[in-house]
Amino acid sequence: MASFTERMASAFILWLAVCLSGSWAVDRGNFKTCDQSAFCKRQRALKPTESPYRALLETMELTNTRLTLQLINDNNKVRLLLELYRLQGNITRVKINELKPLKPRYEVPDVLIREPPTEPLSLLSQDENGVVLSLGADSQRVIVSARPFRLDIMEGREVLMSLNSRGLLAFEHLRIRKDTQAEPEAENKEEADQTNQAEVAKEEGEKVDDGMWEETFKSHSDSKPNGPSAVSLDFSLPGVEHVYGIPEHADTLRLKTTDNGDPYRLYNLDVFQYELYNPMALYGAVPVMLAHNAQRTTGIFWLNAAETWVDISSNTAGKTVFGKMLDYVQGSSETPQTDVRWISESGIIDVFIMLGPTAKDVFSQYASLTGTQSFPPLSSLAYHQCRWNYNDQEDVKAVDMGFDEHDIPYDFIWLDIEHTDGKRYFTWDPHKFATPKEMLQGLMDKKRKMVAIVDPHIKVDSSYKIHNEIRSRGYYIKNKDGGDYEGWCWPGSAGYPDFTRADMRSWWASMFAYDQYEGSMENLYTWNDMNEPSVFNGPEVTMHKDATHGDWEHRDVHNLYGFYVQMATAEGQIQRSGGVERPFVLTRAFFAGSQRYGAVWTGDNAAEWDHLKISIPMCLSLGLVGISFCGADVGGFFKTPSSELLVRWYQTGAYQPFFRAHAHLDTPRREPWLFGPENTALIREAVRQRYTLLPYWYLQFYHTHRTGEPVMRPLWVEYPQDPATFALDDEFLIGRDLLVHPVTEEGARGVTAYLPGKNEVWFDVNTFQKHNGAQNLYIPVTMNSIPVFQRGGSIIPRKLRVRRSSTCMEHDPYTLYVALNPQRTAEGELYIDDGHTFNYEKKEFVHRRLSFVSNILSSVDLAPDAQFTTPSWIERVVILGASKPSNVTLKTADGQESQLEFDFDSSMSVLTLRKPGMNAGADWTVTLK
């Protein structure tokens, strides 16, 4: 008979399911506004003014690697320590902490891939008003003004960025609560007087507000044992009107000003069916912002894992185009400027200012700090089929066969929480999934794979091995009273492992070993959901901030939790293979650096056209801050899509980095063949297009792994001087060479795409029609249209023999699509490795430079020291914008020459070379005469 606790758990989950299915809209009342977040309200009440902070120049110390300087708040006499570093790669780091904090303040570990290497700072000048330091190249310098304290980073006469220019630096020092403070013993009195400066000195201008020492939201109380601890700093960006980043928000690519509403919030939360076009927090938080104008791109990385709010204001906000023209005609001299203010609840100020000057420089600078996107297994770039839930092994088998029967390729099938034994992760339902290895072997026989969910809330059950191990080792997060923290989630009462602990992460990783995770095989991968963490009965559906992780409160580390869960899971997958196989882990919650561990998706969206549209700027924003492996639930998680919406979503998803269909438990089944043969054919074609382009996708992920440049990128990244691209977020580039404008309007008969590049041409990949750049092009569309264009001057490899999975296509031949620019040249690359191991790190790959110059198409080795052989060959070359040759000659590396067959379509200027047959990893030239 079930215990009372188990019955209560079942009743709660049933009630929750009814709530989720019966009310599809987010309950905004569950989540705080700035006014309801005491520290945000308190800090936002501070208005731009002369800063109370003054730099004490006599305390300055300058070494070869850093400058240190004390700051004093003239209102309360509390001193801060400023540290300034010049880092390699045109980055400036600014740290501000209390000079003598009552106790240590949290500094974020593990996100930076190393301690950033420094470069020498040199003193250029100094007087009683401040100091000027050289930042090395390009006459860059930083000016430290003393009264009031301010930092200006300059290049020549141009101010690139100013810190505290609006006087909004705020640093709530740690203090002892006055109504609990005892008189210190005599021998400790002097030390207490020093460390508790605020209690000894008269604190002018500071008052005790509600929420400083205790805060209540709905029925939840936050005890705040450390009192107020918020930090804030403002940044001014002269000449800037466009800022981007700080995901995750369901909003436009270009960030909006926040003067008339809430700031953008960064606080990882489980928000089901989120609202669009607002600054509410969602599942992940990356505190990185990019600023761009036609001259320069810069970035700000605010390294703080506590709840954070970001205010944006602009002196051009609200001005119409006419208003801006009027300013121009009247000779208005006002320079556009964007002001940004960061406010965090605890921790220190630790900010990295990335000075570009190009967008690709900023990507490189950020990658040097937090690492690049992990290089995924090639199969994970293919199509994924998921729903909550596939019922049992027979259901999995039937869905798998359905794809074969309808000739639709797929690589991964997914299992949600119902596959487990009573929501106990690392287990299988003994009735529905009784023989998981048999199921996995059946998939492996078809060269397919599976993903199973493993969430970080652990069922409190004395018969559950995982729970017993975590409890006996003391690995659970603690509540404020020192007991194991428990909350409600899918299993009912659940504990939450403390993933901030390296020993806990190591233990968790060991649970993925084949002898620990019973029923697992090498083709089983992992999905980490609910890792914000989600606590159904917690404040804002998450963990109480006064829960503890060793010496730290949850408030200090909150936004890191999902980052650590994915880190430990990815490490487990690597370890189980002896370090040979690349992992694949999908996470819902993330932070800066999460790109190193796998993929993310945009969470619990809905089957609505606006949710389809928002998937584009959401993934573009993530790519700009290092997380390239992004996608949205195809079809929408909640609600039921029309067949038109479902088809359009497949067509969009096929051109986004992570391509997975997913659906809620209460929605009707929506496998691709359930909407009639016509729609099945349309979905099949979209999925097949994805598979033909896998060589190009894989090359782009190799590049992002090497450089940090986003795979799916806004047009302005490649066309930084074209203002028409700066706010575009209904179309995007994949790498440099493919432009995609998905159809995201219901009933659309046409779309207008902006084709960039004044002296460029673009080729429609379906019709091979050539179009000039720097124009808005109207494109009539039907239901089978996916407007995609290849840039003139590029060479893109494809595999046209689509099979049931990507692994089945491993040794298949390539077709090269050569799109000529007006100068009749083109270039591209081809990258090949084994697709799944880390052997590429040992130089086991093929990397070729493909170029077309002076009527000669050639393949040259970009990595002569690499060792890898491929049986794949080049079976076709299609040259767009070509002239008809009289003959075509192939010359291979051994000096052999042969004449190639070709067809020429004079109406479209398309030349097709048939069966050239050279090995994809070899040197060769093809000459057109």
PDB file of C-alpha atoms in Angstrom, residues 729-898:
ATOM      1  CA  ASP A 729      15.945  39.119 -37.017  1.00  0.00           C
ATOM      2  CA  ASP A 730      13.550  37.362 -39.399  1.00  0.00           C
ATOM      3  CA  GLU A 731      16.426  36.048 -41.513  1.00  0.00           C
ATOM      4  CA  PHE A 732      19.936  34.870 -40.736  1.00  0.00           C
ATOM      5  CA  LEU A 733      23.162  33.421 -42.065  1.00  0.00           C
ATOM      6  CA  ILE A 734      24.530  29.930 -41.531  1.00  0.00           C
ATOM      7  CA  GLY A 735      28.254  30.549 -41.541  1.00  0.00           C
ATOM      8  CA  ARG A 736      29.093  33.184 -44.137  1.00  0.00           C
ATOM      9  CA  ASP A 737      27.586  31.596 -47.168  1.00  0.00           C
ATOM     10  CA  LEU A 738      23.962  30.548 -46.675  1.00  0.00           C
ATOM     11  CA  LEU A 739      21.218  33.121 -46.091  1.00  0.00           C
ATOM     12  CA  VAL A 740      17.875  31.802 -44.828  1.00  0.00           C
ATOM     13  CA  HIS A 741      14.580  33.691 -44.652  1.00  0.00           C
ATOM     14  CA  PRO A 742      12.041  31.186 -43.293  1.00  0.00           C
ATOM     15  CA  VAL A 743       8.346  31.644 -43.936  1.00  0.00           C
ATOM     16  CA  THR A 744       6.878  32.422 -40.515  1.00  0.00           C
ATOM     17  CA  GLU A 745       3.577  34.118 -41.418  1.00  0.00           C
ATOM     18  CA  GLU A 746       0.317  32.205 -41.611  1.00  0.00           C
ATOM     19  CA  GLY A 747      -1.077  32.020 -45.125  1.00  0.00           C
ATOM     20  CA  ALA A 748       1.980  33.750 -46.598  1.00  0.00           C
ATOM     21  CA  ARG A 749       2.140  34.067 -50.362  1.00  0.00           C
ATOM     22  CA  GLY A 750       5.452  35.856 -50.358  1.00  0.00           C
ATOM     23  CA  VAL A 751       8.280  37.123 -48.162  1.00  0.00           C
ATOM     24  CA  THR A 752      10.639  40.046 -48.560  1.00  0.00           C
ATOM     25  CA  ALA A 753      14.245  39.124 -47.872  1.00  0.00           C
ATOM     26  CA  TYR A 754      17.083  41.592 -47.572  1.00  0.00           C
ATOM     27  CA  LEU A 755      20.071  40.395 -49.586  1.00  0.00           C
ATOM     28  CA  PRO A 756      23.175  42.213 -48.265  1.00  0.00           C
ATOM     29  CA  GLY A 757      26.390  43.201 -49.979  1.00  0.00           C
ATOM     30  CA  LYS A 758      26.665  46.097 -52.404  1.00  0.00           C
ATOM     31  CA  ASN A 759      28.885  44.284 -54.886  1.00  0.00           C
ATOM     32  CA  GLU A 760      27.685  40.771 -54.160  1.00  0.00           C
ATOM     33  CA  VAL A 761      25.304  38.311 -55.761  1.00  0.00           C
ATOM     34  CA  TRP A 762      23.143  35.620 -54.184  1.00  0.00           C
ATOM     35  CA  PHE A 763      21.829  32.434 -55.801  1.00  0.00           C
ATOM     36  CA  ASP A 764      18.498  30.873 -54.902  1.00  0.00           C
ATOM     37  CA  VAL A 765      19.542  27.334 -53.921  1.00  0.00           C
ATOM     38  CA  ASN A 766      16.393  25.828 -55.402  1.00  0.00           C
ATOM     39  CA  THR A 767      16.093  27.629 -58.754  1.00  0.00           C
ATOM     40  CA  PHE A 768      19.731  28.850 -59.145  1.00  0.00           C
ATOM     41  CA  GLN A 769      18.317  32.276 -60.001  1.00  0.00           C
ATOM     42  CA  LYS A 770      20.940  35.000 -59.436  1.00  0.00           C
ATOM     43  CA  HIS A 771      20.078  38.166 -57.482  1.00  0.00           C
ATOM     44  CA  ASN A 772      22.108  41.270 -56.725  1.00  0.00           C
ATOM     45  CA  GLY A 773      22.982  42.195 -53.153  1.00  0.00           C
ATOM     46  CA  ALA A 774      21.958  45.356 -51.261  1.00  0.00           C
ATOM     47  CA  GLN A 775      18.298  44.958 -52.116  1.00  0.00           C
ATOM     48  CA  ASN A 776      14.995  43.924 -50.610  1.00  0.00           C
ATOM     49  CA  LEU A 777      13.804  41.014 -52.738  1.00  0.00           C
ATOM     50  CA  TYR A 778      10.174  39.934 -52.813  1.00  0.00           C
ATOM     51  CA  ILE A 779       9.943  36.153 -53.117  1.00  0.00           C
ATOM     52  CA  PRO A 780       6.619  34.490 -53.979  1.00  0.00           C
ATOM     53  CA  VAL A 781       6.212  31.362 -51.844  1.00  0.00           C
ATOM     54  CA  THR A 782       4.108  28.220 -51.820  1.00  0.00           C
ATOM     55  CA  MET A 783       3.908  25.595 -49.076  1.00  0.00           C
ATOM     56  CA  ASN A 784       7.065  23.887 -50.316  1.00  0.00           C
ATOM     57  CA  SER A 785       9.142  27.086 -50.345  1.00  0.00           C
ATOM     58  CA  ILE A 786      12.091  27.611 -48.008  1.00  0.00           C
ATOM     59  CA  PRO A 787      13.837  30.773 -49.202  1.00  0.00           C
ATOM     60  CA  VAL A 788      17.567  29.979 -48.984  1.00  0.00           C
ATOM     61  CA  PHE A 789      20.369  31.725 -50.885  1.00  0.00           C
ATOM     62  CA  GLN A 790      24.031  30.850 -51.447  1.00  0.00           C
ATOM     63  CA  ARG A 791      26.491  33.728 -51.508  1.00  0.00           C
ATOM     64  CA  GLY A 792      28.303  34.302 -54.768  1.00  0.00           C
ATOM     65  CA  GLY A 793      31.961  33.579 -54.124  1.00  0.00           C
ATOM     66  CA  SER A 794      31.344  30.459 -52.027  1.00  0.00           C
ATOM     67  CA  ILE A 795      31.678  26.690 -52.419  1.00  0.00           C
ATOM     68  CA  ILE A 796      29.362  24.502 -50.338  1.00  0.00           C
ATOM     69  CA  PRO A 797      29.651  20.701 -50.067  1.00  0.00           C
ATOM     70  CA  ARG A 798      26.499  18.562 -49.876  1.00  0.00           C
ATOM     71  CA  LYS A 799      25.622  14.892 -49.820  1.00  0.00           C
ATOM     72  CA  LEU A 800      22.652  14.229 -52.067  1.00  0.00           C
ATOM     73  CA  ARG A 801      22.199  10.535 -51.295  1.00  0.00           C
ATOM     74  CA  VAL A 802      19.948  10.850 -48.253  1.00  0.00           C
ATOM     75  CA  ARG A 803      19.644   7.660 -46.207  1.00  0.00           C
ATOM     76  CA  ARG A 804      17.757   6.730 -43.037  1.00  0.00           C
ATOM     77  CA  SER A 805      20.390   8.244 -40.705  1.00  0.00           C
ATOM     78  CA  SER A 806      23.486  10.398 -41.001  1.00  0.00           C
ATOM     79  CA  THR A 807      25.751   7.498 -40.008  1.00  0.00           C
ATOM     80  CA  CYS A 808      24.453   5.518 -42.989  1.00  0.00           C
ATOM     81  CA  MET A 809      25.714   8.387 -45.191  1.00  0.00           C
ATOM     82  CA  GLU A 810      29.219   8.471 -43.675  1.00  0.00           C
ATOM     83  CA  HIS A 811      31.129   7.255 -46.749  1.00  0.00           C
ATOM     84  CA  ASP A 812      28.764   8.625 -49.383  1.00  0.00           C
ATOM     85  CA  PRO A 813      30.050  10.975 -52.117  1.00  0.00           C
ATOM     86  CA  TYR A 814      29.915  14.758 -52.150  1.00  0.00           C
ATOM     87  CA  THR A 815      28.455  17.279 -54.557  1.00  0.00           C
ATOM     88  CA  LEU A 816      30.179  20.670 -54.626  1.00  0.00           C
ATOM     89  CA  TYR A 817      28.041  23.747 -55.275  1.00  0.00           C
ATOM     90  CA  VAL A 818      30.296  26.510 -56.632  1.00  0.00           C
ATOM     91  CA  ALA A 819      28.578  29.922 -56.679  1.00  0.00           C
ATOM     92  CA  LEU A 820      30.654  32.463 -58.603  1.00  0.00           C
ATOM     93  CA  ASN A 821      30.851  36.105 -57.584  1.00  0.00           C
ATOM     94  CA  PRO A 822      31.035  38.963 -60.127  1.00  0.00           C
ATOM     95  CA  GLN A 823      34.831  38.465 -60.233  1.00  0.00           C
ATOM     96  CA  ARG A 824      34.163  34.831 -61.226  1.00  0.00           C
ATOM     97  CA  THR A 825      35.906  33.419 -58.168  1.00  0.00           C
ATOM     98  CA  ALA A 826      34.750  31.290 -55.263  1.00  0.00           C
ATOM     99  CA  GLU A 827      36.177  29.536 -52.219  1.00  0.00           C
ATOM    100  CA  GLY A 828      35.067  27.124 -49.545  1.00  0.00           C
ATOM    101  CA  GLU A 829      36.196  24.259 -47.347  1.00  0.00           C
ATOM    102  CA  LEU A 830      35.560  20.585 -46.773  1.00  0.00           C
ATOM    103  CA  TYR A 831      36.067  19.002 -43.356  1.00  0.00           C
ATOM    104  CA  ILE A 832      35.862  15.233 -42.706  1.00  0.00           C
ATOM    105  CA  ASP A 833      36.670  13.134 -39.651  1.00  0.00           C
ATOM    106  CA  ASP A 834      35.185  10.028 -38.048  1.00  0.00           C
ATOM    107  CA  GLY A 835      32.221  12.074 -36.822  1.00  0.00           C
ATOM    108  CA  HIS A 836      32.116  10.931 -33.215  1.00  0.00           C
ATOM    109  CA  THR A 837      35.468  10.609 -31.380  1.00  0.00           C
ATOM    110  CA  PHE A 838      38.059  13.054 -30.052  1.00  0.00           C
ATOM    111  CA  ASN A 839      40.593  11.738 -32.568  1.00  0.00           C
ATOM    112  CA  TYR A 840      40.365  15.029 -34.471  1.00  0.00           C
ATOM    113  CA  GLU A 841      42.388  16.476 -31.565  1.00  0.00           C
ATOM    114  CA  LYS A 842      45.151  14.068 -32.642  1.00  0.00           C
ATOM    115  CA  LYS A 843      45.076  15.478 -36.182  1.00  0.00           C
ATOM    116  CA  GLU A 844      42.933  12.659 -37.567  1.00  0.00           C
ATOM    117  CA  PHE A 845      40.861  14.604 -40.083  1.00  0.00           C
ATOM    118  CA  VAL A 846      40.706  15.906 -43.632  1.00  0.00           C
ATOM    119  CA  HIS A 847      40.504  19.679 -44.062  1.00  0.00           C
ATOM    120  CA  ARG A 848      40.569  20.954 -47.653  1.00  0.00           C
ATOM    121  CA  ARG A 849      40.578  24.413 -49.177  1.00  0.00           C
ATOM    122  CA  LEU A 850      38.343  24.507 -52.278  1.00  0.00           C
ATOM    123  CA  SER A 851      38.833  27.431 -54.644  1.00  0.00           C
ATOM    124  CA  PHE A 852      37.780  28.553 -58.097  1.00  0.00           C
ATOM    125  CA  VAL A 853      40.114  31.113 -59.675  1.00  0.00           C
ATOM    126  CA  SER A 854      40.897  31.794 -63.350  1.00  0.00           C
ATOM    127  CA  ASN A 855      38.600  28.967 -64.454  1.00  0.00           C
ATOM    128  CA  ILE A 856      40.464  26.418 -62.301  1.00  0.00           C
ATOM    129  CA  LEU A 857      38.697  24.608 -59.474  1.00  0.00           C
ATOM    130  CA  SER A 858      41.171  23.103 -57.001  1.00  0.00           C
ATOM    131  CA  SER A 859      41.380  21.248 -53.723  1.00  0.00           C
ATOM    132  CA  VAL A 860      44.384  21.979 -51.479  1.00  0.00           C
ATOM    133  CA  ASP A 861      45.246  20.472 -48.094  1.00  0.00           C
ATOM    134  CA  LEU A 862      44.752  22.930 -45.210  1.00  0.00           C
ATOM    135  CA  ALA A 863      46.279  20.511 -42.692  1.00  0.00           C
ATOM    136  CA  PRO A 864      49.247  18.734 -44.293  1.00  0.00           C
ATOM    137  CA  ASP A 865      50.265  17.260 -40.929  1.00  0.00           C
ATOM    138  CA  ALA A 866      46.813  15.658 -40.398  1.00  0.00           C
ATOM    139  CA  GLN A 867      46.364  11.936 -40.966  1.00  0.00           C
ATOM    140  CA  PHE A 868      42.978  10.649 -42.067  1.00  0.00           C
ATOM    141  CA  THR A 869      41.669   8.800 -45.078  1.00  0.00           C
ATOM    142  CA  THR A 870      38.143   8.829 -46.419  1.00  0.00           C
ATOM    143  CA  PRO A 871      36.574   6.548 -49.033  1.00  0.00           C
ATOM    144  CA  SER A 872      34.192   9.387 -50.001  1.00  0.00           C
ATOM    145  CA  TRP A 873      34.602  10.939 -53.408  1.00  0.00           C
ATOM    146  CA  ILE A 874      33.333  13.903 -55.413  1.00  0.00           C
ATOM    147  CA  GLU A 875      30.505  12.687 -57.619  1.00  0.00           C
ATOM    148  CA  ARG A 876      29.306  16.008 -59.032  1.00  0.00           C
ATOM    149  CA  VAL A 877      30.248  19.676 -59.290  1.00  0.00           C
ATOM    150  CA  VAL A 878      27.579  22.329 -59.929  1.00  0.00           C
ATOM    151  CA  ILE A 879      28.895  25.761 -60.918  1.00  0.00           C
ATOM    152  CA  LEU A 880      26.409  28.654 -60.685  1.00  0.00           C
ATOM    153  CA  GLY A 881      26.965  31.765 -62.767  1.00  0.00           C
ATOM    154  CA  ALA A 882      29.227  29.883 -65.172  1.00  0.00           C
ATOM    155  CA  SER A 883      29.999  30.189 -68.859  1.00  0.00           C
ATOM    156  CA  LYS A 884      29.966  27.212 -71.193  1.00  0.00           C
ATOM    157  CA  PRO A 885      33.446  25.688 -71.591  1.00  0.00           C
ATOM    158  CA  SER A 886      34.640  23.821 -74.664  1.00  0.00           C
ATOM    159  CA  ASN A 887      36.216  21.125 -72.492  1.00  0.00           C
ATOM    160  CA  VAL A 888      36.836  20.296 -68.836  1.00  0.00           C
ATOM    161  CA  THR A 889      40.032  18.583 -67.655  1.00  0.00           C
ATOM    162  CA  LEU A 890      40.605  16.841 -64.328  1.00  0.00           C
ATOM    163  CA  LYS A 891      44.186  16.520 -63.067  1.00  0.00           C
ATOM    164  CA  THR A 892      44.795  14.353 -59.997  1.00  0.00           C
ATOM    165  CA  ALA A 893      47.708  14.373 -57.568  1.00  0.00           C
ATOM    166  CA  ASP A 894      49.556  11.645 -59.458  1.00  0.00           C
ATOM    167  CA  GLY A 895      49.594  13.812 -62.593  1.00  0.00           C
ATOM    168  CA  GLN A 896      46.899  11.855 -64.464  1.00  0.00           C
ATOM    169  CA  GLU A 897      44.587  13.897 -66.658  1.00  0.00           C
ATOM    170  CA  SER A 898      41.114  13.050 -67.945  1.00  0.00           C
TER     171      SER A 898
END
